Amino acid sequence: MSKALSWAIGAAIALAASPALAGEAEDRAELQALNAKWLQSYVSNDGKALSEVLADEFVAIHPRTGARRTKAELVSDVSKGAYGITRMEWRDLVVTVHGDTAIVTGVSRITRKSGETGENRYLDVYARQGGKWRAVAAQVTRLTGGQ
């Protein structure tokens, strides 16, 4: 095969992959924004914002009790300010996209009204539903402090 033909085939493959790579970068950016919206909803007690992130069938596992929590329960608690969180930071964010499914992991650090602090490692599973990313499941593990 000639160098010119090899180059042309390589260029064609790269061009064909470019939209997919661009789409994946856009997905990752959207998922990072949803992660921020979700975590900040705890600080602002914004159940409406949280509701926009979570799918109707969403389920989470509570970090301390292991209890199964639904979207309705979580949105209600956040709306009432039940967690008393005044500050939320996150680090080690990793977003992996697998077609119409994505996994977001990270570590959150919270500060409560009481001054108590704690860290949690979380794993959130998202699914693309009707063209929009929605969280369908979450597992949270307490690392330090209370929650």
Short mmCIF file of C-alpha atoms in Angstrom, two decimals:
data_model
loop_
_atom_site.label_atom_id
_atom_site.label_comp_id
_atom_site.label_asym_id
_atom_site.label_seq_id
_atom_site.Cartn_x
_atom_site.Cartn_y
_atom_site.Cartn_z
CA MET A 1 0.00 0.00 0.00
CA SER A 2 1.37 3.40 -0.89
CA LYS A 3 2.13 6.02 1.74
CA ALA A 4 -0.43 8.35 0.16
CA LEU A 5 -3.17 5.71 0.33
CA SER A 6 -2.25 4.85 3.93
CA TRP A 7 -2.37 8.52 4.85
CA ALA A 8 -5.73 8.97 3.10
CA ILE A 9 -7.25 5.99 4.91
CA GLY A 10 -5.89 7.22 8.24
CA ALA A 11 -7.27 10.70 7.61
CA ALA A 12 -10.68 9.30 6.67
CA ILE A 13 -10.81 7.22 9.85
CA ALA A 14 -9.79 10.23 11.96
CA LEU A 15 -12.43 12.42 10.34
CA ALA A 16 -15.10 9.77 10.83
CA ALA A 17 -14.16 9.44 14.51
CA SER A 18 -14.04 13.21 15.13
CA PRO A 19 -17.82 13.69 15.54
CA ALA A 20 -17.95 10.76 17.95
CA LEU A 21 -15.05 12.16 19.98
CA ALA A 22 -16.60 15.63 19.97
CA GLY A 23 -19.93 14.14 21.06
CA GLU A 24 -18.26 12.27 23.90
CA ALA A 25 -16.51 15.46 25.05
CA GLU A 26 -19.87 17.26 25.03
CA ASP A 27 -21.42 14.40 27.01
CA ARG A 28 -18.62 14.57 29.59
CA ALA A 29 -19.05 18.34 29.95
CA GLU A 30 -22.82 17.93 30.39
CA LEU A 31 -22.33 15.19 32.99
CA GLN A 32 -19.83 17.34 34.90
CA ALA A 33 -22.40 20.17 34.94
CA LEU A 34 -25.10 17.79 36.17
CA ASN A 35 -22.75 16.58 38.91
CA ALA A 36 -22.23 20.19 40.03
CA LYS A 37 -25.97 20.93 39.90
CA TRP A 38 -26.71 17.81 41.96
CA LEU A 39 -24.15 18.51 44.67
CA GLN A 40 -24.96 22.22 44.88
CA SER A 41 -28.66 21.41 45.31
CA TYR A 42 -27.78 20.13 48.80
CA VAL A 43 -26.32 23.53 49.74
CA SER A 44 -29.14 25.60 48.20
CA ASN A 45 -31.91 23.20 49.32
CA ASP A 46 -33.06 23.21 45.70
CA GLY A 47 -35.25 20.15 45.25
CA LYS A 48 -36.37 21.37 41.84
CA ALA A 49 -32.79 21.43 40.53
CA LEU A 50 -32.16 17.98 41.98
CA SER A 51 -35.36 16.68 40.42
CA GLU A 52 -34.10 17.78 37.00
CA VAL A 53 -30.95 15.67 37.44
CA LEU A 54 -32.58 12.46 38.69
CA ALA A 55 -34.61 10.01 36.60
CA ASP A 56 -38.02 9.05 37.95
CA GLU A 57 -36.75 5.51 38.64
CA PHE A 58 -33.63 6.80 40.48
CA VAL A 59 -32.43 4.84 43.49
CA ALA A 60 -29.57 5.61 45.88
CA ILE A 61 -27.92 3.75 48.72
CA HIS A 62 -27.45 5.85 51.88
CA PRO A 63 -23.79 6.04 53.01
CA ARG A 64 -24.42 5.45 56.70
CA THR A 65 -27.46 3.19 56.87
CA GLY A 66 -27.33 1.37 53.55
CA ALA A 67 -31.01 2.23 53.11
CA ARG A 68 -32.48 2.40 49.61
CA ARG A 69 -33.60 5.96 48.80
CA THR A 70 -35.89 7.00 45.93
CA LYS A 71 -35.98 10.19 43.91
CA ALA A 72 -39.08 11.40 45.78
CA GLU A 73 -37.44 10.84 49.18
CA LEU A 74 -34.20 12.55 48.23
CA VAL A 75 -35.90 15.54 46.57
CA SER A 76 -38.14 15.98 49.61
CA ASP A 77 -35.20 15.86 52.03
CA VAL A 78 -33.15 18.32 49.96
CA SER A 79 -36.12 20.72 49.62
CA LYS A 80 -36.54 20.75 53.41
CA GLY A 81 -32.82 21.27 54.04
CA ALA A 82 -32.79 18.00 55.98
CA TYR A 83 -29.06 17.48 55.48
CA GLY A 84 -28.03 20.89 56.85
CA ILE A 85 -25.19 21.20 54.35
CA THR A 86 -23.67 24.66 54.03
CA ARG A 87 -20.72 23.82 51.82
CA MET A 88 -20.05 21.10 49.25
CA GLU A 89 -16.81 20.58 47.36
CA TRP A 90 -15.74 17.72 45.15
CA ARG A 91 -12.54 16.31 43.73
CA ASP A 92 -11.20 13.32 41.83
CA LEU A 93 -14.09 13.56 39.37
CA VAL A 94 -14.00 10.88 36.66
CA VAL A 95 -16.64 10.71 33.93
CA THR A 96 -16.79 7.64 31.71
CA VAL A 97 -19.27 7.45 28.84
CA HIS A 98 -20.41 4.11 27.41
CA GLY A 99 -22.87 5.00 24.63
CA ASP A 100 -26.13 6.00 26.34
CA THR A 101 -24.83 5.11 29.81
CA ALA A 102 -22.28 6.98 31.89
CA ILE A 103 -20.54 6.54 35.21
CA VAL A 104 -19.47 9.50 37.33
CA THR A 105 -17.24 8.97 40.36
CA GLY A 106 -15.74 11.44 42.77
CA VAL A 107 -15.16 12.42 46.36
CA SER A 108 -17.37 15.03 48.01
CA ARG A 109 -16.45 17.02 51.08
CA ILE A 110 -19.33 18.48 53.04
CA THR A 111 -19.64 21.01 55.83
CA ARG A 112 -22.82 21.15 57.90
CA LYS A 113 -24.44 24.00 59.81
CA SER A 114 -23.13 22.35 62.97
CA GLY A 115 -19.56 22.70 61.66
CA GLU A 116 -19.26 18.94 61.20
CA THR A 117 -17.35 17.91 58.09
CA GLY A 118 -17.12 14.65 56.21
CA GLU A 119 -16.02 13.03 52.98
CA ASN A 120 -17.88 10.58 50.79
CA ARG A 121 -16.83 8.65 47.71
CA TYR A 122 -19.68 8.38 45.24
CA LEU A 123 -20.54 6.47 42.10
CA ASP A 124 -23.44 7.75 40.01
CA VAL A 125 -24.89 5.96 37.00
CA TYR A 126 -26.53 8.05 34.29
CA ALA A 127 -28.66 7.01 31.33
CA ARG A 128 -29.55 9.09 28.30
CA GLN A 129 -33.35 9.29 28.29
CA GLY A 130 -35.17 11.20 25.58
CA GLY A 131 -31.86 12.81 24.58
CA LYS A 132 -31.10 14.03 28.13
CA TRP A 133 -28.77 12.59 30.73
CA ARG A 134 -30.50 11.56 33.96
CA ALA A 135 -29.05 9.86 37.04
CA VAL A 136 -30.61 6.44 37.56
CA ALA A 137 -28.55 5.12 40.49
CA ALA A 138 -26.06 6.24 43.13
CA GLN A 139 -23.87 4.50 45.68
CA VAL A 140 -22.25 6.63 48.38
CA THR A 141 -19.60 5.43 50.81
CA ARG A 142 -18.64 7.51 53.82
CA LEU A 143 -14.89 8.04 54.10
CA THR A 144 -14.66 10.38 57.10
CA GLY A 145 -16.96 12.33 59.38
CA GLY A 146 -20.71 12.05 59.55
CA GLN A 147 -23.56 11.98 57.10
#
